[in-house]
Coordinates of C-alpha atoms in Angstrom, one line a residue:
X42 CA -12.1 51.2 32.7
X43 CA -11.1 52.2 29.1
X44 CA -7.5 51.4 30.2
X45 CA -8.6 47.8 31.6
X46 CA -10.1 47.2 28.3
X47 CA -6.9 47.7 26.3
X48 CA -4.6 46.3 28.5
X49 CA -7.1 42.9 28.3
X50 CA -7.2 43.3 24.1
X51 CA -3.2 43.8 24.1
X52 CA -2.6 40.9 26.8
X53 CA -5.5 38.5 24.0
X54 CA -4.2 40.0 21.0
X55 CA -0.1 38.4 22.6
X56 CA -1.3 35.3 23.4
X57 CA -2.9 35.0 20.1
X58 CA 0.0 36.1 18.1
X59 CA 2.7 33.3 20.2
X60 CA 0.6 30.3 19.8
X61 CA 0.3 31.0 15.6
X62 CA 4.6 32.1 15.8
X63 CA 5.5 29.8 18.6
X64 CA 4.9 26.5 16.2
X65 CA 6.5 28.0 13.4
X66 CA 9.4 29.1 15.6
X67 CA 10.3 26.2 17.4
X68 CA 10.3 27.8 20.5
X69 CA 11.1 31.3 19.4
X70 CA 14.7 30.3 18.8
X71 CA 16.4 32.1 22.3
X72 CA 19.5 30.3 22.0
X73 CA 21.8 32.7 19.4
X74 CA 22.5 31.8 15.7
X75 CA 25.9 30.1 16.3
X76 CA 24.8 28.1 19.4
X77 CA 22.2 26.6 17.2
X78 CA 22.0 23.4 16.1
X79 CA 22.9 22.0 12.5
X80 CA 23.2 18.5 10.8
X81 CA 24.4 17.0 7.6
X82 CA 22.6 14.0 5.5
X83 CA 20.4 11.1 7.0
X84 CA 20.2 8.1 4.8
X85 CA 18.1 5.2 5.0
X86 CA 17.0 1.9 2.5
X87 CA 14.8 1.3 -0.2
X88 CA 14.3 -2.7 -0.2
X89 CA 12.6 -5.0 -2.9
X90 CA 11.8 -8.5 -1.8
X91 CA 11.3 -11.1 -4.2
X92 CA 11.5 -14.8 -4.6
X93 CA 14.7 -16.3 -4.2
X94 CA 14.7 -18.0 -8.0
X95 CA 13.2 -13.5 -9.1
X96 CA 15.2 -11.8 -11.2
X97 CA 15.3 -7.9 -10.0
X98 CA 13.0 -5.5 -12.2
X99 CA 14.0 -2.6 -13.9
X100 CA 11.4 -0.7 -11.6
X101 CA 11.8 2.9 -9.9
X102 CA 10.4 4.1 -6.3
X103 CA 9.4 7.5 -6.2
X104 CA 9.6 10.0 -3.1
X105 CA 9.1 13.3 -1.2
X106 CA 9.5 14.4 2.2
X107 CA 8.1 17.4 3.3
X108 CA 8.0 19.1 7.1
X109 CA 5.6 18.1 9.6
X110 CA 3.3 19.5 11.6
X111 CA 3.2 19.7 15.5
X112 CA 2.6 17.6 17.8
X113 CA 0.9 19.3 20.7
X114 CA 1.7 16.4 23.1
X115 CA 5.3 16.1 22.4
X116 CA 6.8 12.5 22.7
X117 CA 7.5 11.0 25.8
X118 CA 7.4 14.4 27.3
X119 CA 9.8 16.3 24.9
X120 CA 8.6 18.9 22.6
X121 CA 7.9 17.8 19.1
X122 CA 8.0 20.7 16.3
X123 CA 7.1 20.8 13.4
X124 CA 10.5 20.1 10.7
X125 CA 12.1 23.5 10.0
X126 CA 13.6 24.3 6.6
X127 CA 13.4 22.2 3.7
X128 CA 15.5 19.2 3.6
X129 CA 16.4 17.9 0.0
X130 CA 17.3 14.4 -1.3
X131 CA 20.6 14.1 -3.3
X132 CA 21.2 12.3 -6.2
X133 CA 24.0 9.4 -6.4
X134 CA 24.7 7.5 -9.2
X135 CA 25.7 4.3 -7.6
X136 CA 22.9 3.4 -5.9
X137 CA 20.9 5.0 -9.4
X138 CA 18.9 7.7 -7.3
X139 CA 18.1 10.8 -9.4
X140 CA 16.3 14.1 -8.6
X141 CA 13.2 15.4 -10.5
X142 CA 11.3 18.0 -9.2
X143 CA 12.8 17.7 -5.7
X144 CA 11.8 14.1 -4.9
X145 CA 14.5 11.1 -5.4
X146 CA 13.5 8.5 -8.1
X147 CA 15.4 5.5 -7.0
X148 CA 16.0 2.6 -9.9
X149 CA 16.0 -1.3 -9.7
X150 CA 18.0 -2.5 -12.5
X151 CA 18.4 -6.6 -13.5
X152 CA 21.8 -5.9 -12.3
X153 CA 21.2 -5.1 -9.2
X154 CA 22.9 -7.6 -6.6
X155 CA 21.1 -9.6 -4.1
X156 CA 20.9 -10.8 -0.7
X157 CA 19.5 -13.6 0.7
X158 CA 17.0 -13.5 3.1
X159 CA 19.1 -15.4 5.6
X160 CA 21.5 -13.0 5.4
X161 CA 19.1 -9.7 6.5
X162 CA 21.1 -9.0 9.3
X163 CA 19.6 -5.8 11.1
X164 CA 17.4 -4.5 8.3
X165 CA 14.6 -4.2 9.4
X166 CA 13.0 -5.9 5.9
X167 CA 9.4 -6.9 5.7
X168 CA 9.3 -10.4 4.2
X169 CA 6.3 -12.7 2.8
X170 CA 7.0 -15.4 4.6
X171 CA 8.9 -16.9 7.8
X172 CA 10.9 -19.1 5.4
X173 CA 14.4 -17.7 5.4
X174 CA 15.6 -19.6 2.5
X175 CA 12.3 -18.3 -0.2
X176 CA 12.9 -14.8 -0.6
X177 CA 15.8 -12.5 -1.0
X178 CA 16.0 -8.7 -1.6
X179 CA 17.7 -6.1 -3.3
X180 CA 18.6 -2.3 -1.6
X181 CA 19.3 1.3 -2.6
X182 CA 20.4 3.8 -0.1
X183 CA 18.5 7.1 -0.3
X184 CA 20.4 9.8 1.2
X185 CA 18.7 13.6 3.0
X186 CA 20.5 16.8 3.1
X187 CA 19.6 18.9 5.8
X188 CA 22.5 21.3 4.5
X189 CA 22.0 25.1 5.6
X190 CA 18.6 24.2 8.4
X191 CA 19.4 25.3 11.8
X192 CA 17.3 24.0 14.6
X193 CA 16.8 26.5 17.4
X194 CA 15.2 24.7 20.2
X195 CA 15.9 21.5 22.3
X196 CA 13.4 18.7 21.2
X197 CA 12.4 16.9 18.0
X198 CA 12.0 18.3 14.8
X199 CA 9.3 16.2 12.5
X200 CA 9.2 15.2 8.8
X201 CA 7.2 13.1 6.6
X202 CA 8.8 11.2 3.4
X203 CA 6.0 9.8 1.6
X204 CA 6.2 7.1 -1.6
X205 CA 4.3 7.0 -4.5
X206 CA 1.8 4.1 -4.7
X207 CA 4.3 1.7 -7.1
X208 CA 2.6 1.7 -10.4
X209 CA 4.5 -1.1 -12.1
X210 CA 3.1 -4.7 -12.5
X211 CA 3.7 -7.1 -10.0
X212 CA 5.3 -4.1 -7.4
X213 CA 3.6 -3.2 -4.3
X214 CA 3.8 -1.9 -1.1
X215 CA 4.6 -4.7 1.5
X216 CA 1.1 -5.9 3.1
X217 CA 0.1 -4.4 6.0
X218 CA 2.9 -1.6 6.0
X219 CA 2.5 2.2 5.2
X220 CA 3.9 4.5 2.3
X221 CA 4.5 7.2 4.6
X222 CA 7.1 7.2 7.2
X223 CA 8.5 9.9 9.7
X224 CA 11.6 11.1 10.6
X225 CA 12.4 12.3 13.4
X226 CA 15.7 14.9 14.1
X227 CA 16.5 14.8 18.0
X228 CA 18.3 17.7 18.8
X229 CA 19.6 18.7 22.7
X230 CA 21.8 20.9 24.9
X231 CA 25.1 20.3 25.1
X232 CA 26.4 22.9 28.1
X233 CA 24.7 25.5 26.4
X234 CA 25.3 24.9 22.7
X235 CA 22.5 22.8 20.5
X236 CA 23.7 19.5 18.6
X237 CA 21.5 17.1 16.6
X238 CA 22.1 13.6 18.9
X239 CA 19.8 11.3 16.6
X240 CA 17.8 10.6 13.4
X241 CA 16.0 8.2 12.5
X242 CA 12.9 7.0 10.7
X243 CA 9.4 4.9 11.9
X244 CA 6.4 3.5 10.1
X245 CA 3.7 5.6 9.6
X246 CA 2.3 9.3 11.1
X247 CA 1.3 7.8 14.3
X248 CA 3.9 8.3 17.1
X249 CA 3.9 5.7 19.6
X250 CA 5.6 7.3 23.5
X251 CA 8.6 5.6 23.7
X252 CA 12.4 6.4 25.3
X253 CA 14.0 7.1 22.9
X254 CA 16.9 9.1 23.6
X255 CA 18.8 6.4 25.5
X256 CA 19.8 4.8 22.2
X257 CA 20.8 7.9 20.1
X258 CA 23.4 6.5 17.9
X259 CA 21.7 3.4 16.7
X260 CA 18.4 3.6 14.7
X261 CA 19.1 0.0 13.4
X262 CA 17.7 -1.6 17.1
X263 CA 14.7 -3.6 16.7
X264 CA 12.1 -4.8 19.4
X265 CA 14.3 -2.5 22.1
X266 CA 13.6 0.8 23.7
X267 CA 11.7 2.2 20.6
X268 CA 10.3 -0.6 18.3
X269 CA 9.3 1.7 15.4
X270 CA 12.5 2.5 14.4
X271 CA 13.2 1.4 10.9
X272 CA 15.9 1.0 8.7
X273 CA 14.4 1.5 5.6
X274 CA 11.2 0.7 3.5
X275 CA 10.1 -2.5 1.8
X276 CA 8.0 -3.4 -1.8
X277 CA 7.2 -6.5 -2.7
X278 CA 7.6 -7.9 -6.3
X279 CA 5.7 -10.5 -6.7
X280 CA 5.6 -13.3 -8.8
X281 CA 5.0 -16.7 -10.6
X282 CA 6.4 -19.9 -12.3
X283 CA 5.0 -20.9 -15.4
X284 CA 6.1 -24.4 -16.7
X285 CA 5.2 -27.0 -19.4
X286 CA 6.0 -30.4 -20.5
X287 CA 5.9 -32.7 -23.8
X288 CA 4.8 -36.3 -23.3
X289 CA 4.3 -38.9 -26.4
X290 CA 2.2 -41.9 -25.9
X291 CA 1.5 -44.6 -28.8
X292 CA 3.3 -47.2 -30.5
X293 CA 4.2 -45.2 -33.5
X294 CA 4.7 -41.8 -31.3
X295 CA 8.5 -41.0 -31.8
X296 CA 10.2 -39.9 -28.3
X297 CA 13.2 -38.5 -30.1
X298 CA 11.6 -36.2 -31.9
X299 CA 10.6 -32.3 -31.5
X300 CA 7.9 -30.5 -31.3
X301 CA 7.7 -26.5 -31.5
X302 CA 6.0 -25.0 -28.6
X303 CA 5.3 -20.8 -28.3
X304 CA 4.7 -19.1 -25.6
X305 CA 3.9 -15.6 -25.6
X306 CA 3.2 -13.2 -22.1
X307 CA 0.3 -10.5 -22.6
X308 CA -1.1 -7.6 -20.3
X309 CA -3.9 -7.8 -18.4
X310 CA -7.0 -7.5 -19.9
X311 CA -9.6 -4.7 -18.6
X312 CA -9.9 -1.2 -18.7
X313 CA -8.1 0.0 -15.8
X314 CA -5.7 -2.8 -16.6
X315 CA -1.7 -1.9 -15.4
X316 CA 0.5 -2.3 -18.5
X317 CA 4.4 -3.7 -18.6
X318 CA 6.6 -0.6 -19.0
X319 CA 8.6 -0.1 -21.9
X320 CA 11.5 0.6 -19.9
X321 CA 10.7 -3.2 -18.4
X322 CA 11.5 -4.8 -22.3
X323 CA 14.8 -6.0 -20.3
X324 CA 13.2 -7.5 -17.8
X325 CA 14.6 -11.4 -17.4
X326 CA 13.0 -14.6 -16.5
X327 CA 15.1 -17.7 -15.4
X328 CA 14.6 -20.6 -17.6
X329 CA 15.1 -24.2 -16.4
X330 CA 14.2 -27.7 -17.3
X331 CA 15.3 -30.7 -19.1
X332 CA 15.9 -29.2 -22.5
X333 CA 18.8 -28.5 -24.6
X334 CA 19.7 -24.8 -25.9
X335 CA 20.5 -26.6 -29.6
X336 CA 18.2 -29.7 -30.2
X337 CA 19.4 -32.6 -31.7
X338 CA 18.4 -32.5 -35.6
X339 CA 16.6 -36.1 -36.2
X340 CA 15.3 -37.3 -39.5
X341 CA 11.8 -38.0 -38.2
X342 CA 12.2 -33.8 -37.1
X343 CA 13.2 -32.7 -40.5
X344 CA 10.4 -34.7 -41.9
X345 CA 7.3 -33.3 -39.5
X346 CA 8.7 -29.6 -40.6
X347 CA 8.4 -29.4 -44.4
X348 CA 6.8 -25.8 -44.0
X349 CA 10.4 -24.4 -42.5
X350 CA 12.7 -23.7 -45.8
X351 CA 15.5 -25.6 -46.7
X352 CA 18.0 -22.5 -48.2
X353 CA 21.2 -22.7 -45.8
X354 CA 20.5 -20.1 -44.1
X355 CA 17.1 -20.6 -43.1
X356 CA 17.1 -24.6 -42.8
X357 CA 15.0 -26.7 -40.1
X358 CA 18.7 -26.7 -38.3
X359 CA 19.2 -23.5 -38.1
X360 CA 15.7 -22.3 -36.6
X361 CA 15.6 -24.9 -34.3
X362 CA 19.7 -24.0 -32.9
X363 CA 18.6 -20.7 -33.0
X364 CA 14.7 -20.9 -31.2
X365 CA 16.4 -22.7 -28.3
X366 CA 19.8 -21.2 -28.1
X367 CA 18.7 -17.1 -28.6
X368 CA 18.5 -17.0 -24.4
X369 CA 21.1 -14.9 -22.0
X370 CA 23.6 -16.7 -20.4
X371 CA 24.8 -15.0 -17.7
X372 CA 27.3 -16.7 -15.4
X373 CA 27.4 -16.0 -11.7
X374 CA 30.0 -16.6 -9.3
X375 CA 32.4 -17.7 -12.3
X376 CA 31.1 -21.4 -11.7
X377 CA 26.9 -21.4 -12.4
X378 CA 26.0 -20.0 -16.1
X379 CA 22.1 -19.5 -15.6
X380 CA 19.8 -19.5 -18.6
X381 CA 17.4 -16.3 -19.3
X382 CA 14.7 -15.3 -21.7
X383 CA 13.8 -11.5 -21.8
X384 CA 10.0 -9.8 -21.6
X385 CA 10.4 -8.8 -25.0
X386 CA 11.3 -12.0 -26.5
X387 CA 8.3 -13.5 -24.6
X388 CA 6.0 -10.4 -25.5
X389 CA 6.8 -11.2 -29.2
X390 CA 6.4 -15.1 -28.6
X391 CA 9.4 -17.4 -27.5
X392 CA 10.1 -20.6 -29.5
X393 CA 11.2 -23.5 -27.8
X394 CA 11.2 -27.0 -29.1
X395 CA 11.4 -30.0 -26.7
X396 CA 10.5 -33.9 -27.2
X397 CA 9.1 -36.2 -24.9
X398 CA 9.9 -36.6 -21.6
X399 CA 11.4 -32.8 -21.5
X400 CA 10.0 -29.5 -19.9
X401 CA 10.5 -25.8 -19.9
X402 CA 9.8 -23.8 -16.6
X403 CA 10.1 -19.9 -16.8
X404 CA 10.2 -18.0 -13.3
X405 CA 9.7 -15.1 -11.6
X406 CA 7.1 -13.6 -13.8
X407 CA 5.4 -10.8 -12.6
X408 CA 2.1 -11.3 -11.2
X409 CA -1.1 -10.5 -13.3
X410 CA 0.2 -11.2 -16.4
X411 CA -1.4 -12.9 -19.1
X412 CA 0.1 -16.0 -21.1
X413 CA -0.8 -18.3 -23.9
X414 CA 1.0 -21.3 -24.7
X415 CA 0.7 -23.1 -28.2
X416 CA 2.1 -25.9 -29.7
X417 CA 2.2 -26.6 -33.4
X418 CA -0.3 -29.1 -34.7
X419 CA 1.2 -32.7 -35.4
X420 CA -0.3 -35.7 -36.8
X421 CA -0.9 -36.7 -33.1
X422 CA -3.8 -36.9 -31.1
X423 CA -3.4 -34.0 -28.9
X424 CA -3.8 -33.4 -25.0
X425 CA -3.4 -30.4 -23.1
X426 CA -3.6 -31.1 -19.0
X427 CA -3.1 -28.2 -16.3
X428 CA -2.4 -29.0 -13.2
X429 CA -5.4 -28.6 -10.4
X430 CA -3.4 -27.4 -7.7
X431 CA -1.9 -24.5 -9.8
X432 CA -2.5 -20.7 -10.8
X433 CA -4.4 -21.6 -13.9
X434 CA -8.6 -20.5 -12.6
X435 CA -11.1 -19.2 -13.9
X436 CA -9.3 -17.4 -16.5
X437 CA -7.8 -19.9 -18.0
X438 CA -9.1 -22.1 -21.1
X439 CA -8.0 -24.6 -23.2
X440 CA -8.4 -25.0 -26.9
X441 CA -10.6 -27.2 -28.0
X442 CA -8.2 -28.4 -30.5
X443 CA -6.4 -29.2 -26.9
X444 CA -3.1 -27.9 -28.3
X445 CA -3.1 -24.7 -26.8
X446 CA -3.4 -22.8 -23.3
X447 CA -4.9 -19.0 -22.6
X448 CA -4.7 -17.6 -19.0
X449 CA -5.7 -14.0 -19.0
X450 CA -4.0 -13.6 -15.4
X451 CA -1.4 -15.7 -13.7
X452 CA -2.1 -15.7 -9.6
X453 CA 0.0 -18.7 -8.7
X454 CA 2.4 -21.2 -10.4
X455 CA 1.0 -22.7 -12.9
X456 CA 1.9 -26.1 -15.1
X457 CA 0.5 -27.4 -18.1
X458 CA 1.5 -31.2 -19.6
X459 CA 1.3 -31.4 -23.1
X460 CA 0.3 -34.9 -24.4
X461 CA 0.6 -36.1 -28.1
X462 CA -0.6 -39.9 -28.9
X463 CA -0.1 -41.9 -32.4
X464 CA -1.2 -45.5 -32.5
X465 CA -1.3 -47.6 -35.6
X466 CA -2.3 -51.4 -36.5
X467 CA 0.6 -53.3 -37.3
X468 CA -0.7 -56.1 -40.4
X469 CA -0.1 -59.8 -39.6
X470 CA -1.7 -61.3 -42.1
X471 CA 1.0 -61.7 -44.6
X472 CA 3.0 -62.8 -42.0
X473 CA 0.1 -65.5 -41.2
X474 CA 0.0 -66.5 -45.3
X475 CA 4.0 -66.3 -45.4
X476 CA 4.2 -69.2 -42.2
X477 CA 1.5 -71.3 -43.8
X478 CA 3.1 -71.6 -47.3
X479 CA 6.2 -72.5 -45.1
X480 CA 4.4 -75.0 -43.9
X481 CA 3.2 -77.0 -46.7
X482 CA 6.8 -76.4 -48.7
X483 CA 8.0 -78.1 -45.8
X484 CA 5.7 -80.9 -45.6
X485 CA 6.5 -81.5 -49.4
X486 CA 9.8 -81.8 -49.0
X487 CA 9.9 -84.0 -45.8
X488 CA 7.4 -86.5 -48.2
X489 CA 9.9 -86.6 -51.3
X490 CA 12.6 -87.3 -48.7
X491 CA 10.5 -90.3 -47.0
X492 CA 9.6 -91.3 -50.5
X493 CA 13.2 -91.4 -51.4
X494 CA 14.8 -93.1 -48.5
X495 CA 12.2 -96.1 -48.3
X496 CA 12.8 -96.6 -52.0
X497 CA 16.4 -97.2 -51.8
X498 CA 16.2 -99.1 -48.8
X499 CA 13.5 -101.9 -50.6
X500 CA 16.7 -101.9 -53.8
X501 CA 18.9 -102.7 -50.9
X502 CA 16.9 -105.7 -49.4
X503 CA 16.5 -106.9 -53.2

């Protein structure tokens, strides 16, 4: 009876101890050392979507991966382990991915090229919108070592690579999509020898029982055998326009001449508020409109500013070339130069100076943001109008001197008309006195001519 007992507590006590190892062994690993499986890198995409007039942020992504755990059920009938080893991301300076503590910090730089939405090909890129011509992106290949792992077993091996929530203003994860994605290492028997025949990548933790061994080689196919294969992961960046405009109205407003706007951006207010990065002081904003990077210098100008000094090398000319013209030029394709302002410049508060019937419009700034945009007092009547179908809401106010705009947080494009009136009476009396004394002068002088003529003709007729 004793013997019963302690062949029972042996048989427990082995089937205890193989399903803690078996997990953790993938399978106990009976095929030898050098029959095992190994693999080199797996890489996949980093995208940021943003509007097609954005310019890319200097913004990082930040990620892990780690193994995963089991999955008792397998997928689609093959074993599922958990991820053996410890893969490690690699650093590559082209695509500006660096390592710090083991996870890959992968940077978005203004430079960064672009590609139009149009143009996704088979990336499988989560957009905004159905609009193919709205958006574009910009992508950073991130690339996994599996250097030194073996994989014992026929099946699939599981890992999770996780991104940090994006901290930067106007960044976030695409709507509706996860932060965590799995990969998955398919490895199988090849006449007795184990070879790695897939990796790839799918949204989320969740596993959904597809085939999918049938398509090995490609992890780029979408809406095929397995749907939740991805090519990468997508942020959005999103943001807004901001645009104003300078109308004169009167009979003594002057249309030629200008008047000095600033506009400065501010953070959000609140105490949980996000804040713009220093490293984001770069950041660019395209600038368009009807203006001119050196305004004309006009007398009636030079007049209105008898605050700005006249020394040469701080004249009314010279801050007004240099308030307009102090933007980036970049050119692009050798044909288009574009026109930029930076976040610092508009942190500090960006001079511009247009006259009437000219605007300024300044895109692609990141959502959130506050703004406030002033224009110097004139001996105008002013006016300050924003648009009802635009981002300015609840936030917003406007001056009750009506010559300035605050919007502690811009949700949506926003556009403000700035409206300066001078009307004056014109005299007419001395014109009135002037025709009258005309009058009479000429009266006068057509009597001293009647006088004369009938006096000469009576000497005649005597």
């Amino acid at each position: 009876m004793k013997t019963k007992k302690l062949a029972a507590s042996v048989a427990s006590a082995m089937m205890l101890t193989t399903m803690v190892i078996a997990p953790l062994t993938a399978g106990a690993g009976n095929y030898p050392d050098d029959k095992q499986a190994t693999s080199s890198i797996f890489e996949f995409d980093k995208y940021l979507v943003l509007d097609s007039d954005a310019v890319v942020p200097n913004v990082t992504s930040t990620f892990s991966i780690a193994p995963g755990g089991v999955l008792a059920d397998g997928v689609n009938g093959i074993v599922c382990y958990a991820g053996v080893g410890k893969p490690v991301f690699l650093a590559d300076e082209d695509q500006k991915v660096t390592l710090s503590e083991g996870k890959a910090v992968v940077a978005f730089t203004n430079e960064d090229t672009t590609t139009p939405e149009a143009s996704v090909g088979t990336k499988t890129v989560a957009f905004k919108t159905t609009d193919t011509a709205d958006e574009k992106f910009a992508a950073k290949t991130i690339t996994v070592s599996f250097a030194g792992i073996k994989f014992p077993e026929p099946g699939f091996y599981r890992y999770i690579i996780t991104e940090e929530d994006p901290t930067d203003i106007g960044v976030s994860i695409a709507d509706g999509h996860s932060n965590e994605y799995t990969l998955f290492v398919a490895v199988q028997d090849n006449d007795g020898t184990l070879e790695v025949v897939n990796k790839y990548i799918q949204e989320g933790t969740d596993v959904v029982l597809n085939d999918i061994l049938d398509e090995q080689d490609n992890t780029t196919v979408i809406g095929k055998t397995n749907a939740n294969k991805k090519t990468g992961m997508t942020n959005w960046y999103t943001t807004h326009d901001l645009a104003f405009s300078k109308t004169v109205e009167g009979n003594q407003g002057s249309k030629d001449k200008y008047f000095k706007f600033t506009i400065q951006l501010t953070n959000p207010a609140g105490e949980n508020a996000p804040v713009m990065a220093a490293a984001r002081a770069n950041d660019r904003f395209l600038v368009s409109g009807s203006f001119e990077q050196v305004p004309e210098i006009n007398a009636a100008t030079n007049l209105d500013y008898k605050d700005v000094p006249t020394e040469p090398e701080n004249n009314t000319a010279t801050v007004m070339a240099l308030a307009n013209s102090a933007l980036i030029n970049v050119v692009v394709d050798e044909t288009t130069t574009n026109t930029y302002v930076t976040y610092s410049q508009l942190a500090a508060g960006k001079v511009f100076y247009i006259h009437s019937g000219q605007n300024i419009e300044i895109k692609g700034i990141p959502d959130g943001l506050g703004y406030v945009i002033t224009e110097v007092p004139e001996d105008y009547t002013p006016s300050a109008v924003v648009s009802s179908a635009t981002g300015f809401d609840s936030n917003g106010v406007v001056s009750e001197a009506k010559n300035s705009v605050t919007d502690t947080a811009l949700t949506a494009d926003a556009s403000v008309t700035f409206t300066n009136t001078k009307d004056g009476t014109i005299p007419t009396g001395v014109l009135t006195t002037v025709a009258a004394s005309v009058g009479i002068v000429a009266i006068g002088l057509a009597g001293i001519i009647f006088g004369f003529v009938n006096n000469r003709k009576k000497s005649e007729e005597e």
